[in-house]
mmCIF file of C-alpha atoms in Angstrom:
data_model
loop_
_atom_site.group_PDB
_atom_site.id
_atom_site.type_symbol
_atom_site.label_atom_id
_atom_site.label_comp_id
_atom_site.label_asym_id
_atom_site.label_seq_id
_atom_site.Cartn_x
_atom_site.Cartn_y
_atom_site.Cartn_z
ATOM 1 C CA UNK A 1 -18.050 43.951 -15.813
ATOM 2 C CA UNK A 2 -15.522 41.422 -17.045
ATOM 3 C CA UNK A 3 -17.094 38.665 -14.945
ATOM 4 C CA UNK A 4 -20.451 39.336 -16.610
ATOM 5 C CA UNK A 5 -18.931 39.131 -20.081
ATOM 6 C CA UNK A 6 -18.344 42.862 -20.601
ATOM 7 C CA UNK A 7 -20.751 45.727 -21.080
ATOM 8 C CA UNK A 8 -21.063 45.586 -24.872
ATOM 9 C CA UNK A 9 -24.078 43.294 -24.968
ATOM 10 C CA UNK A 10 -25.550 44.729 -21.762
ATOM 11 C CA UNK A 11 -25.422 48.418 -22.709
ATOM 12 C CA UNK A 12 -29.178 48.749 -23.350
ATOM 13 C CA UNK A 13 -30.156 47.151 -20.025
ATOM 14 C CA UNK A 14 -27.578 48.507 -17.564
ATOM 15 C CA UNK A 15 -30.187 50.622 -15.799
ATOM 16 C CA UNK A 16 -32.461 47.620 -15.392
ATOM 17 C CA UNK A 17 -29.604 45.526 -13.986
ATOM 18 C CA UNK A 18 -28.714 48.277 -11.530
ATOM 19 C CA UNK A 19 -32.361 48.640 -10.485
ATOM 20 C CA UNK A 20 -32.584 44.885 -9.873
ATOM 21 C CA UNK A 21 -29.499 44.992 -7.660
ATOM 22 C CA UNK A 22 -30.873 47.937 -5.669
ATOM 23 C CA UNK A 23 -34.233 46.184 -5.291
ATOM 24 C CA UNK A 24 -32.392 43.112 -3.998
ATOM 25 C CA UNK A 25 -30.829 45.247 -1.256
ATOM 26 C CA UNK A 26 -34.283 46.478 -0.222
ATOM 27 C CA UNK A 27 -35.636 42.941 -0.256
ATOM 28 C CA UNK A 28 -32.737 41.882 1.987
ATOM 29 C CA UNK A 29 -33.702 44.495 4.562
ATOM 30 C CA UNK A 30 -37.290 43.287 4.577
ATOM 31 C CA UNK A 31 -36.201 39.639 4.803
ATOM 32 C CA UNK A 32 -34.071 40.521 7.821
ATOM 33 C CA UNK A 33 -37.099 42.086 9.469
ATOM 34 C CA UNK A 34 -39.116 38.916 8.912
ATOM 35 C CA UNK A 35 -36.315 36.539 9.893
ATOM 36 C CA UNK A 36 -35.463 38.412 13.090
ATOM 37 C CA UNK A 37 -39.012 37.854 14.308
ATOM 38 C CA UNK A 38 -38.612 34.086 13.900
ATOM 39 C CA UNK A 39 -35.139 33.597 15.374
ATOM 40 C CA UNK A 40 -32.294 35.429 17.073
ATOM 41 C CA UNK A 41 -30.336 38.115 15.259
ATOM 42 C CA UNK A 42 -27.173 36.051 15.748
ATOM 43 C CA UNK A 43 -28.765 33.126 13.914
ATOM 44 C CA UNK A 44 -29.963 35.392 11.116
ATOM 45 C CA UNK A 45 -26.368 36.604 10.760
ATOM 46 C CA UNK A 46 -25.184 33.036 10.249
ATOM 47 C CA UNK A 47 -27.631 32.684 7.365
ATOM 48 C CA UNK A 48 -26.597 36.012 5.859
ATOM 49 C CA UNK A 49 -22.887 35.193 5.850
ATOM 50 C CA UNK A 50 -23.496 31.615 4.710
ATOM 51 C CA UNK A 51 -25.597 32.744 1.758
ATOM 52 C CA UNK A 52 -23.047 35.442 0.869
ATOM 53 C CA UNK A 53 -20.290 32.825 0.895
ATOM 54 C CA UNK A 54 -22.342 30.542 -1.341
ATOM 55 C CA UNK A 55 -23.073 33.342 -3.794
ATOM 56 C CA UNK A 56 -19.393 34.254 -4.085
ATOM 57 C CA UNK A 57 -18.439 30.584 -4.424
ATOM 58 C CA UNK A 58 -20.955 30.150 -7.259
ATOM 59 C CA UNK A 59 -19.498 33.175 -9.028
ATOM 60 C CA UNK A 60 -15.965 31.801 -8.588
ATOM 61 C CA UNK A 61 -17.107 28.457 -9.966
ATOM 62 C CA UNK A 62 -18.695 30.142 -12.979
ATOM 63 C CA UNK A 63 -15.427 31.982 -13.594
ATOM 64 C CA UNK A 64 -13.423 28.750 -13.483
ATOM 65 C CA UNK A 65 -15.867 26.725 -15.564
ATOM 66 C CA UNK A 66 -17.889 27.989 -18.459
ATOM 67 C CA UNK A 67 -21.241 27.355 -16.664
ATOM 68 C CA UNK A 68 -22.874 26.481 -19.969
ATOM 69 C CA UNK A 69 -23.806 28.803 -22.775
ATOM 70 C CA UNK A 70 -23.438 32.584 -22.508
ATOM 71 C CA UNK A 71 -27.093 33.224 -21.467
ATOM 72 C CA UNK A 72 -26.936 30.461 -18.838
ATOM 73 C CA UNK A 73 -23.608 31.713 -17.489
ATOM 74 C CA UNK A 74 -24.928 35.270 -17.307
ATOM 75 C CA UNK A 75 -28.114 34.150 -15.543
ATOM 76 C CA UNK A 76 -26.155 32.153 -12.958
ATOM 77 C CA UNK A 77 -23.787 35.029 -12.266
ATOM 78 C CA UNK A 78 -26.571 37.567 -12.123
ATOM 79 C CA UNK A 79 -28.607 35.373 -9.757
ATOM 80 C CA UNK A 80 -25.495 35.025 -7.626
ATOM 81 C CA UNK A 81 -25.003 38.796 -7.501
ATOM 82 C CA UNK A 82 -28.690 39.316 -6.709
ATOM 83 C CA UNK A 83 -28.386 36.830 -3.849
ATOM 84 C CA UNK A 84 -25.304 38.629 -2.593
ATOM 85 C CA UNK A 85 -27.077 41.995 -2.737
ATOM 86 C CA UNK A 86 -29.948 40.514 -0.708
ATOM 87 C CA UNK A 87 -27.299 39.594 1.859
ATOM 88 C CA UNK A 88 -25.939 43.164 1.773
ATOM 89 C CA UNK A 89 -29.435 44.496 2.431
ATOM 90 C CA UNK A 90 -29.957 42.110 5.341
ATOM 91 C CA UNK A 91 -26.464 42.683 6.717
ATOM 92 C CA UNK A 92 -26.956 46.390 7.421
ATOM 93 C CA UNK A 93 -29.807 46.064 9.956
ATOM 94 C CA UNK A 94 -28.278 42.858 11.317
ATOM 95 C CA UNK A 95 -24.932 44.453 12.128
ATOM 96 C CA UNK A 96 -26.652 47.539 13.532
ATOM 97 C CA UNK A 97 -28.712 45.343 15.857
ATOM 98 C CA UNK A 98 -25.679 43.316 16.919
ATOM 99 C CA UNK A 99 -23.637 46.476 17.487
ATOM 100 C CA UNK A 100 -26.330 47.950 19.712
ATOM 101 C CA UNK A 101 -26.590 44.671 21.617
ATOM 102 C CA UNK A 102 -22.882 43.998 22.207
ATOM 103 C CA UNK A 103 -21.110 47.369 22.071
ATOM 104 C CA UNK A 104 -21.889 49.867 24.850
ATOM 105 C CA UNK A 105 -23.317 53.150 23.586
ATOM 106 C CA UNK A 106 -20.547 55.187 25.188
ATOM 107 C CA UNK A 107 -17.883 53.233 23.283
ATOM 108 C CA UNK A 108 -19.532 52.791 19.874
ATOM 109 C CA UNK A 109 -17.842 55.701 18.108
ATOM 110 C CA UNK A 110 -14.403 54.741 19.443
ATOM 111 C CA UNK A 111 -14.792 51.108 18.468
ATOM 112 C CA UNK A 112 -16.181 51.992 15.034
ATOM 113 C CA UNK A 113 -13.187 54.282 14.445
ATOM 114 C CA UNK A 114 -10.743 51.562 15.523
ATOM 115 C CA UNK A 115 -12.197 49.215 12.900
ATOM 116 C CA UNK A 116 -12.305 51.862 10.165
ATOM 117 C CA UNK A 117 -8.578 51.732 9.279
ATOM 118 C CA UNK A 118 -8.319 47.929 8.940
ATOM 119 C CA UNK A 119 -11.560 47.873 6.970
ATOM 120 C CA UNK A 120 -10.307 50.518 4.558
ATOM 121 C CA UNK A 121 -7.011 48.641 4.174
ATOM 122 C CA UNK A 122 -8.929 45.480 3.286
ATOM 123 C CA UNK A 123 -11.015 47.365 0.733
ATOM 124 C CA UNK A 124 -7.883 48.890 -0.818
ATOM 125 C CA UNK A 125 -6.157 45.495 -0.901
ATOM 126 C CA UNK A 126 -9.193 43.942 -2.548
ATOM 127 C CA UNK A 127 -9.306 46.677 -5.144
ATOM 128 C CA UNK A 128 -5.622 46.182 -6.001
ATOM 129 C CA UNK A 129 -6.052 42.419 -5.903
ATOM 130 C CA UNK A 130 -8.766 42.561 -8.539
ATOM 131 C CA UNK A 131 -6.257 44.177 -10.903
ATOM 132 C CA UNK A 132 -3.542 41.534 -10.529
ATOM 133 C CA UNK A 133 -5.283 38.176 -10.088
ATOM 134 C CA UNK A 134 -8.007 36.486 -12.141
ATOM 135 C CA UNK A 135 -11.652 37.149 -11.195
ATOM 136 C CA UNK A 136 -12.128 33.525 -10.117
ATOM 137 C CA UNK A 137 -9.441 33.959 -7.450
ATOM 138 C CA UNK A 138 -10.948 37.231 -6.226
ATOM 139 C CA UNK A 139 -14.393 35.650 -5.883
ATOM 140 C CA UNK A 140 -12.876 32.584 -4.194
ATOM 141 C CA UNK A 141 -11.108 34.835 -1.677
ATOM 142 C CA UNK A 142 -14.397 36.652 -1.037
ATOM 143 C CA UNK A 143 -16.179 33.306 -0.567
ATOM 144 C CA UNK A 144 -13.494 32.196 1.894
ATOM 145 C CA UNK A 145 -13.719 35.472 3.820
ATOM 146 C CA UNK A 146 -17.488 35.083 4.088
ATOM 147 C CA UNK A 147 -17.022 31.467 5.203
ATOM 148 C CA UNK A 148 -14.745 32.669 8.011
ATOM 149 C CA UNK A 149 -17.355 35.303 8.919
ATOM 150 C CA UNK A 150 -20.008 32.563 8.936
ATOM 151 C CA UNK A 151 -17.926 30.515 11.379
ATOM 152 C CA UNK A 152 -17.372 33.526 13.640
ATOM 153 C CA UNK A 153 -21.071 34.405 13.544
ATOM 154 C CA UNK A 154 -21.962 30.773 14.293
ATOM 155 C CA UNK A 155 -19.763 30.914 17.375
ATOM 156 C CA UNK A 156 -21.508 34.110 18.470
ATOM 157 C CA UNK A 157 -24.906 32.484 17.869
ATOM 158 C CA UNK A 158 -23.958 29.500 20.051
ATOM 159 C CA UNK A 159 -22.730 31.774 22.831
ATOM 160 C CA UNK A 160 -25.908 33.874 22.654
ATOM 161 C CA UNK A 161 -28.100 30.763 22.736
ATOM 162 C CA UNK A 162 -26.163 29.426 25.698
ATOM 163 C CA UNK A 163 -26.548 32.739 27.556
ATOM 164 C CA UNK A 164 -30.260 32.830 26.714
ATOM 165 C CA UNK A 165 -30.735 29.277 28.027
ATOM 166 C CA UNK A 166 -28.871 30.157 31.223
ATOM 167 C CA UNK A 167 -31.176 33.147 31.799
ATOM 168 C CA UNK A 168 -34.279 30.991 31.259
ATOM 169 C CA UNK A 169 -33.190 28.408 33.841
ATOM 170 C CA UNK A 170 -32.595 31.060 36.520
#
């Protein structure tokens, strides 16, 4: 709320803002469906993480700089959050597809449980972090984390493309 300038001016339209964010998630799922027909799921993942990193970086930039007048700053931040929510919507089917492709069915529940504790620790750390550091730093950390995820996904995409090429030549 603080990064959007508080709720005072937005009180009458909070439901509309929430509906827009939820619609963006749905749009992300549909965009994943379209994109996965055109290229590999690994490549789609690179785009998802790259866009998420860019959206968080734009929000961090808007926190550091004024980004113009209040309406312009709000519009930039809101567009950034909408873009991020599109990424969230595309991420869910993408990760499900990747999980089914790379993690054997018999081991999925065990592997998911192994990742649950570190994931929850990261969420808790991020929640505490947002209380002690400025919003610009939190968004910059999120942008950096998504940049690292983009690099990891890019590596996976290259390995998948290499394996696909090797299968075609056999």
